């Protein structure tokens, strides 16, 4: 009986349909026994005799994959594959699939939620009211402002579509421009420096690569408006967290909304003490709709590629 390891904790959380499909196709299903992201040593132990794996952000580097003697397919629960050694997989004929667009709407929703929450200081206001402090807190608006979208893939496009209803001016930066998107939603593709300088809200939707690591650091923060909001629901590597802490602490920008960090929980714990940042536990994709869709798609990808 072929064996499949499932590491994402949210897999099948709201429906058992995906697991039932695997069982019906003769798979033995093994789920994450730790209740958290696995370490490299734990992955090495769990992956030894599996034929397939559905993986979240757990490590699947070459050292880990060397222990997977029976592995025939990797099904990424999501789209980012920076935790998987793709070159090793190619060299060893292990297909790697992704659940493309399964969580796009969920992440776009969460991105816009963070933008609104930071602008209107929702968390601060809620906290004060719970302490019986009914004093007014001045906030900033979002309607009619300038939105900078870095990365116009499925999620970036989703954010732009939502911004359209807020009558926002949209600037975009991407190596590959979407002319149809630009025409339909009046999007202006510009150089990164211009986007950072002119945007009231900036949202990141890029993978983590050597080129994008720390793309927001001291230089970029120094050119942002002092009323600007930065949102990251993509990858923590995109932001220099030390530099971000300094600009937030010194009120050099209005605020930030981060659902991702370089390490989760973040090593820069001082960030969690600031009142002009809202943090998430990499939860942007964790809606009932997205979880069900990703679970089913991850299973479909295994069945389509299993040998």
Coordinates of C-alpha atoms in Angstrom, one line a residue:
X1 CA 0.0 0.0 0.0
X2 CA 1.5 3.4 -1.0
X3 CA 2.0 5.8 1.8
X4 CA 1.5 9.6 1.8
X5 CA 2.7 12.0 4.4
X6 CA 0.6 15.2 5.0
X7 CA 2.4 17.9 7.0
X8 CA 0.1 21.0 6.7
X9 CA -2.0 21.2 9.9
X10 CA -5.0 22.8 8.1
X11 CA -5.2 20.1 5.4
X12 CA -8.7 18.6 5.4
X13 CA -9.6 20.6 8.5
X14 CA -13.1 21.5 7.4
X15 CA -13.9 18.4 5.3
X16 CA -12.6 14.8 5.1
X17 CA -13.2 14.6 1.4
X18 CA -9.6 14.9 0.4
X19 CA -8.4 12.2 2.8
X20 CA -11.3 9.9 1.7
X21 CA -10.1 10.3 -1.9
X22 CA -6.6 9.2 -1.0
X23 CA -7.9 6.2 1.0
X24 CA -10.2 5.2 -1.9
X25 CA -7.2 5.2 -4.2
X26 CA -5.3 2.8 -1.8
X27 CA -3.1 5.2 0.0
X28 CA -2.1 4.9 3.7
X29 CA -2.4 8.5 5.1
X30 CA 0.0 9.7 7.7
X31 CA -0.6 13.2 9.2
X32 CA 1.7 15.6 11.0
X33 CA 2.3 14.1 14.5
X34 CA 3.9 17.3 15.9
X35 CA 1.1 19.8 15.5
X36 CA 3.5 22.4 14.1
X37 CA 6.0 23.0 11.3
X38 CA 8.5 20.1 11.3
X39 CA 12.2 20.5 11.8
X40 CA 14.8 19.0 9.4
X41 CA 15.4 16.1 11.7
X42 CA 11.7 15.4 12.1
X43 CA 11.2 15.5 8.3
X44 CA 14.1 13.1 7.8
X45 CA 12.4 10.6 10.2
X46 CA 8.9 11.0 8.8
X47 CA 9.8 10.9 5.1
X48 CA 11.9 7.7 5.1
X49 CA 9.3 5.3 3.7
X50 CA 6.7 7.5 2.1
X51 CA 5.7 7.4 -1.6
X52 CA 4.3 10.9 -1.7
X53 CA 4.2 14.0 0.5
X54 CA 1.8 16.9 0.7
X55 CA 4.0 19.6 2.2
X56 CA 3.5 23.1 3.6
X57 CA 6.5 25.2 4.6
X58 CA 8.3 22.3 6.2
X59 CA 11.9 21.8 5.0
X60 CA 12.5 19.6 2.0
X61 CA 16.1 20.4 1.2
X62 CA 18.6 18.0 -0.3
X63 CA 19.7 16.7 3.1
X64 CA 16.1 15.8 3.9
X65 CA 15.2 14.4 0.5
X66 CA 18.2 12.1 0.6
X67 CA 16.3 10.1 3.3
X68 CA 13.2 9.7 1.1
X69 CA 14.1 6.5 -0.8
X70 CA 10.6 5.8 -2.0
X71 CA 9.4 9.3 -2.8
X72 CA 7.6 9.6 -6.2
X73 CA 5.9 13.0 -6.0
X74 CA 5.8 16.1 -3.9
X75 CA 2.6 18.0 -3.7
X76 CA 3.1 21.6 -2.4
X77 CA 0.1 22.8 -0.4
X78 CA 0.4 26.3 -1.7
X79 CA 2.5 27.9 -4.4
X80 CA 5.9 28.9 -2.9
X81 CA 8.5 26.2 -3.4
X82 CA 11.5 27.9 -1.7
X83 CA 11.4 25.2 1.0
X84 CA 11.9 22.5 -1.6
X85 CA 15.2 21.7 -3.4
X86 CA 13.8 21.8 -6.9
X87 CA 17.2 20.9 -8.5
X88 CA 17.5 17.8 -6.4
X89 CA 14.0 16.8 -7.4
X90 CA 14.8 17.3 -11.1
X91 CA 17.9 15.3 -10.8
X92 CA 16.0 12.5 -9.1
X93 CA 12.9 12.6 -11.3
X94 CA 10.6 13.6 -8.4
X95 CA 7.7 15.8 -9.8
X96 CA 6.9 18.9 -7.7
X97 CA 3.3 20.3 -8.0
X98 CA 1.6 23.4 -6.6
X99 CA -2.0 24.3 -5.8
X100 CA -1.9 27.3 -8.1
X101 CA -4.6 29.9 -7.4
X102 CA -6.4 27.8 -4.8
X103 CA -5.8 30.4 -2.1
X104 CA -5.5 33.5 -4.2
X105 CA -8.9 35.1 -3.2
X106 CA -8.3 34.3 0.5
X107 CA -4.8 35.9 0.5
X108 CA -6.1 38.9 -1.5
X109 CA -8.9 39.3 1.1
X110 CA -6.4 39.1 4.0
X111 CA -4.0 41.6 2.3
X112 CA -6.8 44.2 1.9
X113 CA -7.9 43.5 5.5
X114 CA -4.4 44.3 6.8
X115 CA -4.3 47.5 4.7
X116 CA -7.6 48.7 6.2
X117 CA -6.8 47.6 9.7
X118 CA -3.5 49.4 9.8
X119 CA -4.8 52.5 8.2
X120 CA -7.8 52.8 10.6
X121 CA -5.9 51.5 13.7
X122 CA -8.5 48.8 14.3
X123 CA -6.4 46.6 16.6
X124 CA -5.3 49.7 18.7
X125 CA -8.9 50.9 19.0
X126 CA -10.2 47.5 20.0
X127 CA -7.5 47.1 22.6
X128 CA -8.2 50.5 24.1
X129 CA -11.9 49.9 24.3
X130 CA -11.4 46.6 26.1
X131 CA -9.5 48.6 28.7
X132 CA -12.5 51.0 28.9
X133 CA -10.6 53.8 27.2
X134 CA -13.1 55.4 24.8
X135 CA -10.7 58.1 23.6
X136 CA -10.7 58.7 19.9
X137 CA -7.7 57.6 17.8
X138 CA -7.0 59.5 14.6
X139 CA -6.4 57.3 11.6
X140 CA -5.9 57.6 7.8
X141 CA -8.2 56.8 4.9
X142 CA -7.7 54.3 2.1
X143 CA -10.4 55.5 -0.4
X144 CA -8.8 57.3 -3.4
X145 CA -5.2 56.7 -2.3
X146 CA -2.3 55.3 -4.3
X147 CA -1.7 51.6 -4.0
X148 CA 1.6 50.0 -5.1
X149 CA 1.4 46.3 -5.9
X150 CA 4.7 44.5 -6.2
X151 CA 4.1 41.3 -8.1
X152 CA 1.0 41.0 -10.3
X153 CA 0.4 37.3 -10.3
X154 CA -3.0 35.8 -9.2
X155 CA -2.9 37.4 -5.7
X156 CA -1.6 40.7 -6.8
X157 CA -4.3 40.9 -9.4
X158 CA -6.9 40.0 -6.7
X159 CA -5.7 42.9 -4.6
X160 CA -5.9 45.3 -7.6
X161 CA -9.5 44.1 -8.3
X162 CA -10.5 44.9 -4.7
X163 CA -8.7 48.3 -4.8
X164 CA -10.8 49.2 -7.9
X165 CA -13.9 49.5 -5.7
X166 CA -12.0 51.9 -3.5
X167 CA -11.2 54.1 -6.5
X168 CA -7.4 53.8 -5.8
X169 CA -4.7 54.8 -8.2
X170 CA -2.8 51.6 -8.8
X171 CA 1.0 51.5 -9.5
X172 CA 2.5 48.1 -10.2
X173 CA 5.9 46.5 -10.5
X174 CA 6.6 43.2 -12.1
X175 CA 9.2 41.7 -14.5
X176 CA 6.3 40.5 -16.6
X177 CA 3.6 43.1 -17.2
X178 CA 0.0 42.1 -17.7
X179 CA -1.3 44.4 -20.4
X180 CA -4.9 43.2 -20.1
X181 CA -4.9 43.8 -16.3
X182 CA -3.4 47.3 -16.9
X183 CA -6.1 48.1 -19.4
X184 CA -9.1 46.8 -17.5
X185 CA -8.2 48.2 -14.1
X186 CA -6.2 51.3 -15.1
X187 CA -2.9 50.0 -13.7
X188 CA 0.3 51.9 -14.4
X189 CA 3.4 49.7 -14.4
X190 CA 6.4 51.8 -13.1
X191 CA 9.9 51.3 -11.9
X192 CA 10.2 50.0 -8.3
X193 CA 11.8 53.2 -7.0
X194 CA 8.8 55.3 -8.3
X195 CA 6.3 52.9 -6.8
X196 CA 7.9 53.0 -3.4
X197 CA 8.2 56.8 -3.5
X198 CA 4.7 57.6 -4.6
X199 CA 2.5 54.9 -3.0
X200 CA 0.4 55.4 0.1
X201 CA 0.0 51.6 0.5
X202 CA 2.5 49.0 -0.7
X203 CA 1.8 45.3 -0.8
X204 CA 4.2 42.5 -1.7
X205 CA 3.4 39.4 -3.8
X206 CA 6.7 37.9 -4.8
X207 CA 8.5 34.7 -4.1
X208 CA 11.7 34.6 -2.0
X209 CA 14.7 34.5 -4.3
X210 CA 18.3 35.8 -4.0
X211 CA 17.1 38.8 -6.0
X212 CA 14.1 39.6 -3.8
X213 CA 15.7 38.9 -0.4
X214 CA 15.7 42.1 1.7
X215 CA 14.2 44.1 -1.2
X216 CA 12.8 46.4 1.4
X217 CA 15.6 47.6 3.7
X218 CA 17.0 51.0 4.9
X219 CA 17.2 52.5 1.4
X220 CA 13.7 51.7 0.4
X221 CA 12.2 52.7 3.7
X222 CA 13.9 56.0 3.5
X223 CA 12.1 56.9 0.3
X224 CA 8.6 55.9 1.5
X225 CA 6.0 58.4 2.6
X226 CA 5.8 58.9 6.3
X227 CA 2.1 58.1 6.0
X228 CA 2.8 54.9 4.0
X229 CA 1.6 51.4 4.9
X230 CA 3.6 48.3 4.0
X231 CA 1.8 44.9 3.8
X232 CA 3.5 41.5 3.2
X233 CA 1.5 38.3 2.8
X234 CA 4.1 36.7 0.5
X235 CA 7.4 35.7 2.1
X236 CA 9.3 37.1 5.1
X237 CA 12.6 37.1 3.3
X238 CA 11.4 40.2 1.3
X239 CA 11.8 42.5 4.2
X240 CA 14.8 43.4 6.3
X241 CA 13.2 43.0 9.7
X242 CA 15.8 45.0 11.6
X243 CA 15.3 48.0 9.3
X244 CA 11.6 47.6 9.5
X245 CA 11.7 47.8 13.3
X246 CA 13.7 51.0 13.2
X247 CA 11.3 52.8 10.8
X248 CA 8.2 51.6 12.8
X249 CA 9.7 52.5 16.2
X250 CA 10.7 56.0 15.0
X251 CA 7.3 56.5 13.2
X252 CA 9.0 57.0 9.8
X253 CA 6.1 55.2 8.1
X254 CA 2.5 54.9 9.3
X255 CA 2.6 51.1 9.9
X256 CA 2.9 47.6 8.6
X257 CA 0.9 44.4 8.3
X258 CA 2.9 41.2 8.2
X259 CA 1.5 37.7 7.8
X260 CA 5.0 36.3 7.1
X261 CA 8.4 36.5 8.7
X262 CA 11.9 35.1 7.9
X263 CA 11.4 32.7 10.8
X264 CA 8.0 32.0 12.4
X265 CA 7.5 33.1 15.2
X266 CA 9.8 36.0 14.4
X267 CA 13.3 36.2 15.9
X268 CA 12.9 40.0 16.0
X269 CA 10.5 39.9 18.9
X270 CA 10.8 43.6 19.5
X271 CA 8.5 44.0 16.4
X272 CA 5.7 42.4 18.5
X273 CA 5.9 45.2 21.0
X274 CA 5.1 48.0 18.6
X275 CA 1.5 49.3 18.2
X276 CA 1.9 50.3 14.5
X277 CA 2.2 46.8 13.2
X278 CA -0.4 44.0 12.9
X279 CA 1.0 40.5 12.7
X280 CA -0.4 37.2 11.4
X281 CA 0.7 33.6 11.8
X282 CA 1.1 32.9 8.1
X283 CA -2.7 32.7 8.1
X284 CA -3.7 34.6 5.0
X285 CA -4.6 31.4 3.1
X286 CA -6.4 29.9 6.0
X287 CA -10.0 30.4 5.1
X288 CA -12.5 27.5 4.9
X289 CA -12.9 28.0 1.2
X290 CA -9.2 28.1 0.5
X291 CA -8.3 25.2 2.8
X292 CA -10.9 22.9 1.1
X293 CA -9.7 23.9 -2.4
X294 CA -6.1 23.5 -1.6
X295 CA -6.6 20.1 0.1
X296 CA -8.5 18.7 -2.9
X297 CA -6.0 20.2 -5.4
X298 CA -3.1 18.8 -3.5
X299 CA -4.6 15.3 -3.6
X300 CA -5.5 15.7 -7.3
X301 CA -1.9 16.6 -8.1
X302 CA -0.6 13.4 -6.3
X303 CA -3.0 11.2 -8.2
X304 CA -2.1 12.8 -11.5
X305 CA 1.6 12.4 -11.0
X306 CA 1.8 9.2 -8.9
X307 CA 3.8 6.4 -10.5

